mmCIF file of C-alpha atoms in Angstrom:
data_model
loop_
_atom_site.group_PDB
_atom_site.id
_atom_site.type_symbol
_atom_site.label_atom_id
_atom_site.label_comp_id
_atom_site.label_asym_id
_atom_site.label_seq_id
_atom_site.Cartn_x
_atom_site.Cartn_y
_atom_site.Cartn_z
ATOM 1 C CA MET A 1 -0.464 -0.206 0.123
ATOM 2 C CA VAL A 2 0.708 3.687 -0.475
ATOM 3 C CA GLU A 3 0.001 7.389 -0.785
ATOM 4 C CA VAL A 4 -0.580 8.617 -4.397
ATOM 5 C CA VAL A 5 0.790 12.426 -4.418
ATOM 6 C CA ILE A 6 -0.497 14.888 -6.949
ATOM 7 C CA ARG A 7 2.030 17.686 -7.262
ATOM 8 C CA ASP A 8 0.776 20.710 -9.477
ATOM 9 C CA VAL A 9 0.049 18.165 -11.990
ATOM 10 C CA THR A 10 -1.269 20.286 -15.242
ATOM 11 C CA LYS A 11 -1.975 17.985 -18.738
ATOM 12 C CA LYS A 12 -2.905 19.966 -22.235
ATOM 13 C CA PHE A 13 -3.793 18.072 -25.125
ATOM 14 C CA GLY A 14 -3.188 21.401 -27.857
ATOM 15 C CA ASP A 15 -5.094 24.164 -26.021
ATOM 16 C CA PHE A 16 -7.445 22.277 -24.286
ATOM 17 C CA THR A 17 -6.620 21.636 -20.743
ATOM 18 C CA ALA A 18 -8.055 18.380 -19.378
ATOM 19 C CA VAL A 19 -5.920 18.582 -15.534
ATOM 20 C CA ASP A 20 -5.537 21.674 -14.256
ATOM 21 C CA THR A 21 -2.645 22.392 -11.752
ATOM 22 C CA MET A 22 -3.941 20.086 -9.491
ATOM 23 C CA ASN A 23 -2.791 19.140 -6.003
ATOM 24 C CA VAL A 24 -4.059 16.537 -3.769
ATOM 25 C CA THR A 25 -2.741 13.269 -1.800
ATOM 26 C CA PHE A 26 -4.800 10.407 -2.534
ATOM 27 C CA GLU A 27 -4.211 8.202 1.424
ATOM 28 C CA ASP A 28 -2.228 5.184 1.667
ATOM 29 C CA GLY A 29 -4.843 2.247 2.135
ATOM 30 C CA ALA A 30 -7.996 4.285 1.335
ATOM 31 C CA VAL A 31 -11.008 4.274 -1.436
ATOM 32 C CA THR A 32 -10.492 7.583 -3.168
ATOM 33 C CA CYS A 33 -13.295 7.825 -5.843
ATOM 34 C CA LEU A 34 -12.818 10.380 -8.394
ATOM 35 C CA LEU A 35 -16.494 11.894 -9.224
ATOM 36 C CA GLY A 36 -17.651 14.086 -11.944
ATOM 37 C CA PRO A 37 -19.319 14.353 -15.225
ATOM 38 C CA SER A 38 -18.117 13.486 -18.389
ATOM 39 C CA GLY A 39 -15.136 15.959 -19.703
ATOM 40 C CA CYS A 40 -14.600 16.550 -16.160
ATOM 41 C CA GLY A 41 -10.429 15.212 -15.939
ATOM 42 C CA LYS A 42 -11.414 12.357 -13.765
ATOM 43 C CA THR A 43 -10.116 9.262 -16.162
ATOM 44 C CA THR A 44 -7.282 11.927 -17.946
ATOM 45 C CA LEU A 45 -6.082 11.938 -14.213
ATOM 46 C CA MET A 46 -6.060 7.838 -13.952
ATOM 47 C CA ARG A 47 -4.309 7.279 -17.040
ATOM 48 C CA MET A 48 -1.403 9.969 -15.669
ATOM 49 C CA ILE A 49 -1.066 8.018 -12.167
ATOM 50 C CA VAL A 50 -1.112 4.373 -14.429
ATOM 51 C CA GLY A 51 1.498 5.807 -16.725
ATOM 52 C CA LEU A 52 -0.442 5.797 -19.475
ATOM 53 C CA GLU A 53 -0.503 9.089 -20.767
ATOM 54 C CA THR A 54 2.137 12.093 -18.980
ATOM 55 C CA PRO A 55 1.764 15.316 -17.223
ATOM 56 C CA THR A 56 2.697 18.335 -19.028
ATOM 57 C CA SER A 57 3.561 19.595 -16.123
ATOM 58 C CA GLY A 58 4.339 18.824 -11.913
ATOM 59 C CA ARG A 59 4.627 15.590 -10.920
ATOM 60 C CA ILE A 60 2.956 12.051 -9.849
ATOM 61 C CA LEU A 61 5.011 10.065 -6.473
ATOM 62 C CA PHE A 62 4.002 6.941 -4.823
ATOM 63 C CA GLY A 63 4.998 7.300 -1.576
ATOM 64 C CA ASP A 64 7.913 9.138 -1.888
ATOM 65 C CA ARG A 65 8.859 7.537 -5.080
ATOM 66 C CA ASP A 66 8.499 9.846 -8.071
ATOM 67 C CA MET A 67 6.719 8.202 -10.735
ATOM 68 C CA SER A 68 7.907 10.458 -14.106
ATOM 69 C CA GLY A 69 9.073 8.697 -16.875
ATOM 70 C CA LEU A 70 8.288 5.366 -15.218
ATOM 71 C CA PRO A 71 5.900 2.942 -17.914
ATOM 72 C CA PRO A 72 3.112 0.983 -16.401
ATOM 73 C CA ARG A 73 4.855 -2.022 -16.134
ATOM 74 C CA LYS A 74 6.813 -0.245 -13.384
ATOM 75 C CA ARG A 75 4.659 1.273 -11.411
ATOM 76 C CA ASN A 76 2.939 -1.721 -9.520
ATOM 77 C CA VAL A 77 -0.959 -0.961 -10.532
ATOM 78 C CA GLY A 78 -3.706 -2.915 -10.890
ATOM 79 C CA MET A 79 -6.540 -1.911 -13.520
ATOM 80 C CA VAL A 80 -9.753 -2.653 -13.714
ATOM 81 C CA PHE A 81 -11.179 -1.241 -17.043
ATOM 82 C CA GLN A 82 -15.222 -0.977 -18.409
ATOM 83 C CA TYR A 83 -14.373 -4.173 -20.671
ATOM 84 C CA PRO A 84 -12.702 -6.399 -18.769
ATOM 85 C CA VAL A 85 -9.889 -8.797 -20.828
ATOM 86 C CA MET A 86 -10.777 -12.435 -19.751
ATOM 87 C CA TYR A 87 -9.754 -15.520 -21.339
ATOM 88 C CA PRO A 88 -12.585 -17.565 -22.351
ATOM 89 C CA THR A 89 -10.970 -21.327 -22.406
ATOM 90 C CA LEU A 90 -9.628 -20.520 -18.676
ATOM 91 C CA SER A 91 -11.625 -20.750 -15.100
ATOM 92 C CA VAL A 92 -12.814 -18.546 -12.849
ATOM 93 C CA GLU A 93 -10.034 -19.185 -11.099
ATOM 94 C CA GLU A 94 -7.092 -19.663 -14.106
ATOM 95 C CA ASN A 95 -8.090 -16.093 -14.761
ATOM 96 C CA ILE A 96 -7.600 -14.672 -11.360
ATOM 97 C CA ALA A 97 -4.354 -16.995 -11.145
ATOM 98 C CA LEU A 98 -2.413 -15.544 -14.129
ATOM 99 C CA PRO A 99 -0.881 -12.128 -12.801
ATOM 100 C CA LEU A 100 0.300 -14.388 -9.800
ATOM 101 C CA ASP A 101 1.361 -17.278 -12.175
ATOM 102 C CA GLN A 102 3.933 -14.307 -13.651
ATOM 103 C CA ASP A 103 5.182 -13.906 -10.036
ATOM 104 C CA ARG A 104 8.066 -16.243 -9.330
ATOM 105 C CA SER A 105 8.276 -14.969 -5.789
ATOM 106 C CA ILE A 106 5.060 -16.281 -4.707
ATOM 107 C CA ASP A 107 4.915 -20.487 -3.939
ATOM 108 C CA SER A 108 2.048 -22.796 -4.742
ATOM 109 C CA ALA A 109 0.607 -22.284 -1.532
ATOM 110 C CA GLU A 110 0.687 -18.698 -1.171
ATOM 111 C CA ARG A 111 -1.178 -18.881 -4.869
ATOM 112 C CA ALA A 112 -3.722 -20.769 -3.409
ATOM 113 C CA ARG A 113 -4.491 -19.013 -0.036
ATOM 114 C CA ARG A 114 -4.661 -15.539 -2.207
ATOM 115 C CA ILE A 115 -6.875 -17.310 -4.961
ATOM 116 C CA ASP A 116 -9.400 -18.971 -1.927
ATOM 117 C CA GLU A 117 -9.171 -15.500 -0.257
ATOM 118 C CA VAL A 118 -10.402 -13.771 -3.448
ATOM 119 C CA LEU A 119 -12.661 -16.063 -4.225
ATOM 120 C CA ASP A 120 -14.640 -15.901 -0.551
ATOM 121 C CA VAL A 121 -14.425 -12.196 -0.544
ATOM 122 C CA LEU A 122 -16.062 -11.923 -4.103
ATOM 123 C CA ASP A 123 -18.790 -14.952 -3.424
ATOM 124 C CA MET A 124 -17.312 -17.056 -6.062
ATOM 125 C CA ARG A 125 -15.687 -19.901 -4.671
ATOM 126 C CA ASP A 126 -18.756 -21.987 -6.183
ATOM 127 C CA ARG A 127 -17.972 -20.806 -9.635
ATOM 128 C CA ARG A 128 -14.402 -21.268 -9.155
ATOM 129 C CA ASN A 129 -14.509 -23.789 -12.102
ATOM 130 C CA ALA A 130 -16.629 -22.086 -14.589
ATOM 131 C CA TYR A 131 -15.211 -20.383 -18.136
ATOM 132 C CA ILE A 132 -15.728 -17.183 -18.558
ATOM 133 C CA GLY A 133 -19.074 -17.746 -21.107
ATOM 134 C CA GLU A 134 -20.957 -19.256 -18.550
ATOM 135 C CA LEU A 135 -21.046 -15.954 -16.449
ATOM 136 C CA ASP A 136 -23.128 -12.831 -16.886
ATOM 137 C CA SER A 137 -21.324 -9.393 -17.193
ATOM 138 C CA GLY A 138 -21.334 -8.488 -13.707
ATOM 139 C CA SER A 139 -19.196 -11.728 -12.738
ATOM 140 C CA ARG A 140 -17.199 -11.574 -15.312
ATOM 141 C CA GLN A 141 -16.224 -8.202 -13.944
ATOM 142 C CA LYS A 142 -16.001 -9.531 -10.305
ATOM 143 C CA VAL A 143 -13.216 -11.695 -12.146
ATOM 144 C CA ALA A 144 -11.373 -8.653 -13.056
ATOM 145 C CA VAL A 145 -11.388 -7.482 -9.464
ATOM 146 C CA GLY A 146 -10.302 -10.333 -8.437
ATOM 147 C CA ARG A 147 -7.090 -10.477 -10.837
ATOM 148 C CA ALA A 148 -6.596 -7.220 -10.100
ATOM 149 C CA VAL A 149 -6.803 -7.700 -5.908
ATOM 150 C CA ALA A 150 -4.801 -11.336 -6.025
ATOM 151 C CA ARG A 151 -1.198 -9.752 -6.989
ATOM 152 C CA ARG A 152 -1.397 -7.183 -4.047
ATOM 153 C CA SER A 153 -0.396 -4.450 -5.883
ATOM 154 C CA ASP A 154 0.345 -1.405 -4.686
ATOM 155 C CA ILE A 155 -2.329 0.774 -6.000
ATOM 156 C CA VAL A 156 -5.489 -0.754 -7.862
ATOM 157 C CA LEU A 157 -7.548 1.358 -10.432
ATOM 158 C CA PHE A 158 -10.954 1.257 -11.244
ATOM 159 C CA ASP A 159 -12.180 2.854 -14.695
ATOM 160 C CA GLU A 160 -15.848 3.220 -14.607
ATOM 161 C CA PRO A 161 -16.120 -0.595 -13.928
ATOM 162 C CA THR A 162 -19.994 -0.693 -13.774
ATOM 163 C CA THR A 163 -20.709 1.156 -16.289
ATOM 164 C CA ASN A 164 -21.597 -1.923 -19.101
ATOM 165 C CA VAL A 165 -22.997 -4.174 -16.126
ATOM 166 C CA GLU A 166 -26.961 -4.943 -16.166
ATOM 167 C CA VAL A 167 -28.556 -2.814 -13.276
ATOM 168 C CA GLN A 168 -29.135 -6.134 -10.818
ATOM 169 C CA ALA A 169 -26.195 -7.039 -11.402
ATOM 170 C CA LYS A 170 -24.783 -3.795 -10.847
ATOM 171 C CA LEU A 171 -25.935 -3.665 -7.262
ATOM 172 C CA ALA A 172 -24.164 -6.918 -6.432
ATOM 173 C CA LEU A 173 -21.238 -5.676 -7.693
ATOM 174 C CA ILE A 174 -21.164 -2.655 -5.807
ATOM 175 C CA ARG A 175 -21.058 -4.760 -2.784
ATOM 176 C CA ALA A 176 -18.568 -6.994 -4.153
ATOM 177 C CA PHE A 177 -16.351 -3.774 -4.708
ATOM 178 C CA LYS A 178 -17.541 -2.920 -1.203
ATOM 179 C CA LEU A 179 -16.230 -5.987 0.841
ATOM 180 C CA VAL A 180 -13.403 -6.557 -1.135
ATOM 181 C CA THR A 181 -11.658 -2.635 -0.567
ATOM 182 C CA ARG A 182 -12.643 -3.150 2.634
ATOM 183 C CA ARG A 183 -10.800 -6.250 3.695
ATOM 184 C CA LEU A 184 -7.801 -5.982 1.154
ATOM 185 C CA LYS A 185 -7.403 -2.668 2.724
ATOM 186 C CA GLN A 186 -5.042 -1.411 -0.869
ATOM 187 C CA THR A 187 -5.005 1.624 -2.106
ATOM 188 C CA ILE A 188 -8.131 2.220 -4.621
ATOM 189 C CA ILE A 189 -8.921 5.176 -6.941
ATOM 190 C CA TYR A 190 -11.921 4.535 -8.390
ATOM 191 C CA VAL A 191 -13.072 6.357 -11.395
ATOM 192 C CA THR A 192 -17.054 7.055 -11.698
ATOM 193 C CA HIS A 193 -19.503 9.305 -12.670
ATOM 194 C CA ASP A 194 -22.278 7.921 -10.508
ATOM 195 C CA GLN A 195 -22.680 9.451 -7.745
ATOM 196 C CA THR A 196 -24.169 6.522 -5.743
ATOM 197 C CA GLU A 197 -21.521 4.201 -6.211
ATOM 198 C CA ALA A 198 -19.001 6.797 -5.284
ATOM 199 C CA MET A 199 -21.012 7.398 -1.812
ATOM 200 C CA THR A 200 -21.291 4.025 -1.115
ATOM 201 C CA LEU A 201 -17.660 2.909 -1.891
ATOM 202 C CA ALA A 202 -15.146 5.901 -0.742
ATOM 203 C CA ASP A 203 -13.276 6.670 1.921
ATOM 204 C CA HIS A 204 -12.980 10.198 -0.130
ATOM 205 C CA VAL A 205 -14.771 11.759 -2.844
ATOM 206 C CA ALA A 206 -12.515 13.709 -5.030
ATOM 207 C CA LEU A 207 -15.257 15.905 -6.715
ATOM 208 C CA MET A 208 -13.948 17.241 -10.108
ATOM 209 C CA ARG A 209 -14.984 19.969 -12.871
ATOM 210 C CA ASP A 210 -13.322 21.496 -15.532
ATOM 211 C CA GLY A 211 -9.503 20.054 -14.611
ATOM 212 C CA ARG A 212 -9.758 20.944 -11.107
ATOM 213 C CA ILE A 213 -10.866 19.100 -7.773
ATOM 214 C CA VAL A 214 -13.602 21.596 -6.244
ATOM 215 C CA GLN A 215 -13.694 19.486 -3.191
ATOM 216 C CA TYR A 216 -12.103 16.469 -1.563
ATOM 217 C CA ASP A 217 -13.694 15.246 1.330
ATOM 218 C CA ARG A 218 -15.585 12.648 2.828
ATOM 219 C CA PRO A 219 -18.995 11.423 1.321
ATOM 220 C CA HIS A 220 -21.143 12.386 4.113
ATOM 221 C CA HIS A 221 -19.584 15.401 4.912
ATOM 222 C CA LEU A 222 -19.576 16.614 1.195
ATOM 223 C CA TYR A 223 -23.209 15.787 0.526
ATOM 224 C CA LYS A 224 -23.775 17.886 3.594
ATOM 225 C CA VAL A 225 -21.712 20.502 3.314
ATOM 226 C CA PRO A 226 -20.952 21.145 -0.305
ATOM 227 C CA GLU A 227 -18.380 23.890 -0.631
ATOM 228 C CA THR A 228 -19.859 25.198 -4.163
ATOM 229 C CA GLU A 229 -23.343 25.409 -5.713
ATOM 230 C CA PHE A 230 -21.823 22.473 -8.346
ATOM 231 C CA ALA A 231 -21.039 20.313 -5.424
ATOM 232 C CA GLY A 232 -24.310 20.657 -4.519
ATOM 233 C CA TRP A 233 -26.359 20.776 -7.672
ATOM 234 C CA PHE A 234 -24.292 17.705 -8.946
ATOM 235 C CA LEU A 235 -25.089 15.697 -5.685
ATOM 236 C CA GLY A 236 -28.580 14.451 -4.989
ATOM 237 C CA ASN A 237 -31.472 13.266 -6.906
ATOM 238 C CA PRO A 238 -32.431 15.939 -7.254
ATOM 239 C CA GLY A 239 -29.899 18.020 -6.551
ATOM 240 C CA MET A 240 -30.141 21.068 -3.812
ATOM 241 C CA ASN A 241 -32.350 23.818 -4.074
ATOM 242 C CA PHE A 242 -30.908 27.567 -4.786
ATOM 243 C CA ILE A 243 -33.245 30.295 -4.080
ATOM 244 C CA PRO A 244 -32.237 33.428 -3.997
ATOM 245 C CA ALA A 245 -32.137 36.068 -1.655
ATOM 246 C CA ARG A 246 -29.970 38.940 -0.077
ATOM 247 C CA VAL A 247 -28.118 39.908 2.792
ATOM 248 C CA GLU A 248 -29.755 42.610 5.717
ATOM 249 C CA GLN A 249 -27.240 43.709 8.484
ATOM 250 C CA GLY A 250 -24.827 40.760 8.661
ATOM 251 C CA ARG A 251 -27.858 38.018 7.779
ATOM 252 C CA ALA A 252 -28.875 36.639 4.794
ATOM 253 C CA VAL A 253 -32.697 37.007 4.636
ATOM 254 C CA ASN A 254 -34.590 33.198 4.370
ATOM 255 C CA PRO A 255 -36.624 33.190 1.247
ATOM 256 C CA PHE A 256 -39.181 31.158 3.595
ATOM 257 C CA GLY A 257 -39.596 34.003 5.992
ATOM 258 C CA ASN A 258 -39.319 31.735 9.329
ATOM 259 C CA GLY A 259 -35.397 32.671 10.228
ATOM 260 C CA ASP A 260 -32.543 34.590 9.150
ATOM 261 C CA ILE A 261 -29.576 32.937 8.721
ATOM 262 C CA SER A 262 -26.737 34.639 10.552
ATOM 263 C CA LEU A 263 -23.661 35.135 8.326
ATOM 264 C CA ARG A 264 -19.465 34.902 9.655
ATOM 265 C CA GLU A 265 -17.963 36.562 6.756
ATOM 266 C CA GLN A 266 -18.464 40.110 5.981
ATOM 267 C CA VAL A 267 -21.132 40.264 2.902
ATOM 268 C CA ALA A 268 -21.670 44.190 1.399
ATOM 269 C CA GLU A 269 -25.727 44.948 2.398
ATOM 270 C CA GLY A 270 -27.867 44.493 -0.050
ATOM 271 C CA ALA A 271 -26.100 41.908 -1.662
ATOM 272 C CA GLU A 272 -27.156 39.250 -3.761
ATOM 273 C CA VAL A 273 -26.661 35.849 -2.574
ATOM 274 C CA LYS A 274 -28.383 32.009 -2.770
ATOM 275 C CA VAL A 275 -29.547 29.728 0.341
ATOM 276 C CA GLY A 276 -28.605 26.311 -0.643
ATOM 277 C CA ILE A 277 -31.560 23.538 0.449
ATOM 278 C CA ARG A 278 -31.490 19.718 -0.213
ATOM 279 C CA PRO A 279 -35.335 18.477 -0.921
ATOM 280 C CA GLU A 280 -35.357 16.351 1.748
ATOM 281 C CA HIS A 281 -35.350 19.607 4.270
ATOM 282 C CA VAL A 282 -38.078 21.309 2.498
ATOM 283 C CA ARG A 283 -41.458 21.176 4.149
ATOM 284 C CA ILE A 284 -44.139 20.845 2.317
ATOM 285 C CA LEU A 285 -47.866 22.160 3.691
ATOM 286 C CA ARG A 286 -51.706 22.325 2.554
ATOM 287 C CA ASP A 287 -52.110 25.255 4.813
ATOM 288 C CA PRO A 288 -51.117 28.888 5.514
ATOM 289 C CA ALA A 289 -48.749 28.951 8.602
ATOM 290 C CA PRO A 290 -46.058 31.140 9.892
ATOM 291 C CA GLY A 291 -42.930 31.433 7.605
ATOM 292 C CA ALA A 292 -44.410 29.332 5.021
ATOM 293 C CA VAL A 293 -44.638 30.587 1.447
ATOM 294 C CA ARG A 294 -47.168 29.855 -0.998
ATOM 295 C CA GLY A 295 -46.546 28.011 -3.806
ATOM 296 C CA ILE A 296 -48.241 25.615 -7.215
ATOM 297 C CA LEU A 297 -47.625 22.034 -7.613
ATOM 298 C CA LYS A 298 -45.760 22.175 -10.548
ATOM 299 C CA ASP A 299 -45.316 18.046 -10.657
ATOM 300 C CA ARG A 300 -44.415 15.339 -8.714
ATOM 301 C CA SER A 301 -42.697 11.775 -9.553
ATOM 302 C CA ILE A 302 -41.855 8.813 -7.543
ATOM 303 C CA GLY A 303 -37.411 8.868 -7.033
ATOM 304 C CA ILE A 304 -35.509 6.358 -5.331
ATOM 305 C CA ALA A 305 -36.360 4.357 -2.309
ATOM 306 C CA GLY A 306 -39.824 5.600 -3.276
ATOM 307 C CA ARG A 307 -39.559 9.110 -2.185
ATOM 308 C CA MET A 308 -42.116 11.235 -3.703
ATOM 309 C CA ILE A 309 -40.352 14.417 -5.752
ATOM 310 C CA LEU A 310 -42.308 17.578 -5.904
ATOM 311 C CA ARG A 311 -41.565 20.466 -8.234
ATOM 312 C CA ILE A 312 -42.850 23.616 -7.028
ATOM 313 C CA ALA A 313 -43.129 26.984 -8.520
ATOM 314 C CA MET A 314 -42.534 29.527 -6.757
ATOM 315 C CA ASP A 315 -42.619 33.176 -7.385
ATOM 316 C CA GLY A 316 -39.671 34.080 -10.008
ATOM 317 C CA TYR A 317 -37.941 30.766 -9.043
ATOM 318 C CA GLU A 318 -38.220 26.718 -8.210
ATOM 319 C CA VAL A 319 -38.469 24.769 -5.373
ATOM 320 C CA LYS A 320 -37.531 20.820 -5.715
ATOM 321 C CA ALA A 321 -38.928 18.657 -2.795
ATOM 322 C CA LYS A 322 -38.153 15.487 -0.927
ATOM 323 C CA LEU A 323 -41.139 13.202 0.922
ATOM 324 C CA ASP A 324 -41.467 9.632 2.765
ATOM 325 C CA GLY A 325 -43.975 8.152 1.503
ATOM 326 C CA LEU A 326 -46.974 9.328 -1.392
ATOM 327 C CA SER A 327 -48.905 12.252 -2.039
ATOM 328 C CA ASP A 328 -52.371 12.655 -2.751
ATOM 329 C CA LEU A 329 -51.633 16.681 -3.815
ATOM 330 C CA SER A 330 -52.253 17.115 -7.934
ATOM 331 C CA PRO A 331 -50.602 19.562 -10.335
ATOM 332 C CA GLY A 332 -51.603 23.061 -10.101
ATOM 333 C CA ASP A 333 -52.537 22.345 -5.969
ATOM 334 C CA PRO A 334 -51.444 25.238 -4.267
ATOM 335 C CA VAL A 335 -49.152 24.661 -1.243
ATOM 336 C CA TYR A 336 -47.060 26.595 1.500
ATOM 337 C CA VAL A 337 -43.092 25.769 1.208
ATOM 338 C CA THR A 338 -40.925 25.793 4.365
ATOM 339 C CA ALA A 339 -37.361 25.098 5.391
ATOM 340 C CA GLN A 340 -35.377 25.196 8.766
ATOM 341 C CA PRO A 341 -32.493 27.923 8.767
ATOM 342 C CA ASP A 342 -29.852 25.534 10.363
ATOM 343 C CA LYS A 343 -30.344 23.026 7.505
ATOM 344 C CA SER A 344 -29.744 25.524 5.263
ATOM 345 C CA SER A 345 -26.282 27.693 3.109
ATOM 346 C CA VAL A 346 -25.224 30.615 1.808
ATOM 347 C CA TYR A 347 -23.822 30.984 -1.138
ATOM 348 C CA ALA A 348 -22.451 33.533 -3.344
ATOM 349 C CA ASP A 349 -20.438 33.782 -6.244
ATOM 350 C CA GLY A 350 -20.878 30.271 -6.107
ATOM 351 C CA LYS A 351 -19.251 29.417 -3.204
ATOM 352 C CA ARG A 352 -20.480 28.790 0.388
ATOM 353 C CA LEU A 353 -20.128 31.434 3.203
ATOM 354 C CA ALA A 354 -19.321 30.945 6.375
ATOM 355 C CA ALA A 355 -22.642 31.199 7.878
ATOM 356 C CA GLY A 356 -24.201 30.661 11.733
ATOM 357 C CA ASN A 357 -24.815 26.882 11.069
ATOM 358 C CA ALA A 358 -21.099 26.211 9.225
#
C-alpha cells in the first residue's frame, strides 16, 4: 500500500487543459473516488497515475517515489476497466491466477491462499471452475477485480467498471467491491460519474469539474456541506435548491421567512446571495402557516426508494421537495413551503459562505 501524491500536475492536449494545476494526496490504504461529469478530467488523471499519459507539468509520486518517466509495467498498479479482458478458455480460478503465475516469488501455497481469499471475498467459490462464457457481465467484472487485487499491487485503479453491467448485477457488483476494498485494504482509486457508487464505496471523494478538484472530502460531509453550488447541484437526486436571497445587517434573509441566517463573513449590505437547501429538508404544507411561502405544485414523480419528488413553482423560482411516502397532491394545487435555516447554506459567486450554522 502507498499514498498517491499529485503535485502541481497539469495535462494539456493542444490548447485544451484536461487537468489544471492539481494538488492532492490520495491516502494509503483508502478508497478514493474520482467523481464528476463527462469531460471533467477524471479519466485523464487516472491515466497519468497508471502511466498511460504523461503530465505536461508537475509530478506524481507513490509515497516518496517519483513516477516521472516510468512505464506502466514498472509502477506496480492493478487496473479494472469498463471492458475486462478475460480468457474464455480459462476458468474463473485460472483467470484470477494469471498475474500470480507470472510472479516467480509466489509459491504454490501462497498462490492458492490468495485465490481462495479473493474467491471468498467475491462470493465466487462455487464458480471457481466455471468458464468465462458461463458468467453474466457482473460476474465477469468480479473476476477482473479478483485478478487485479490478487497480485497485491501498491495501487488498484478502477475505470468506471460498472458502466456496462446490467442494473441488478450492478448492485451486487458494488456490494462486492465494498467487501473487497474493506477487507484487503489496498490503495484504491475509483473513477465514476455515478454518485451512488462514489458515496457507497469511498472513504474520500474527489469531486471534479473542468480539470480541477472542487472539493475533496468524506462522502457524508461532501453531501451535507457542499462548498460550491456545483457540488450541491451535482450531488443528490435531485440536487440542492438554490433560492435567491439578499443580505441585510449581516444576515441572509431566509426566503421562507422563518428565521434569517447569520453570516460569519463580511458581505455587502443588500448583496444578492443564494440560499441552498436539500429537497429532503423542504417541508410542504397544505394550509398557510407562519414563515411558509405560497407556491403551486408543477409536477410530482416517484424517485429512488419510493420517495415522492415534488416541483413547486414559486414567485420567480422553483423549489424541489422530497417526501417520504406518497402524496395525493395534484399539479396545480396550491401548497405552502418552508425550510429550517439550520439546514441551509448560503452561497455567493458560486461559493459557500461561513454562516451561523456552519
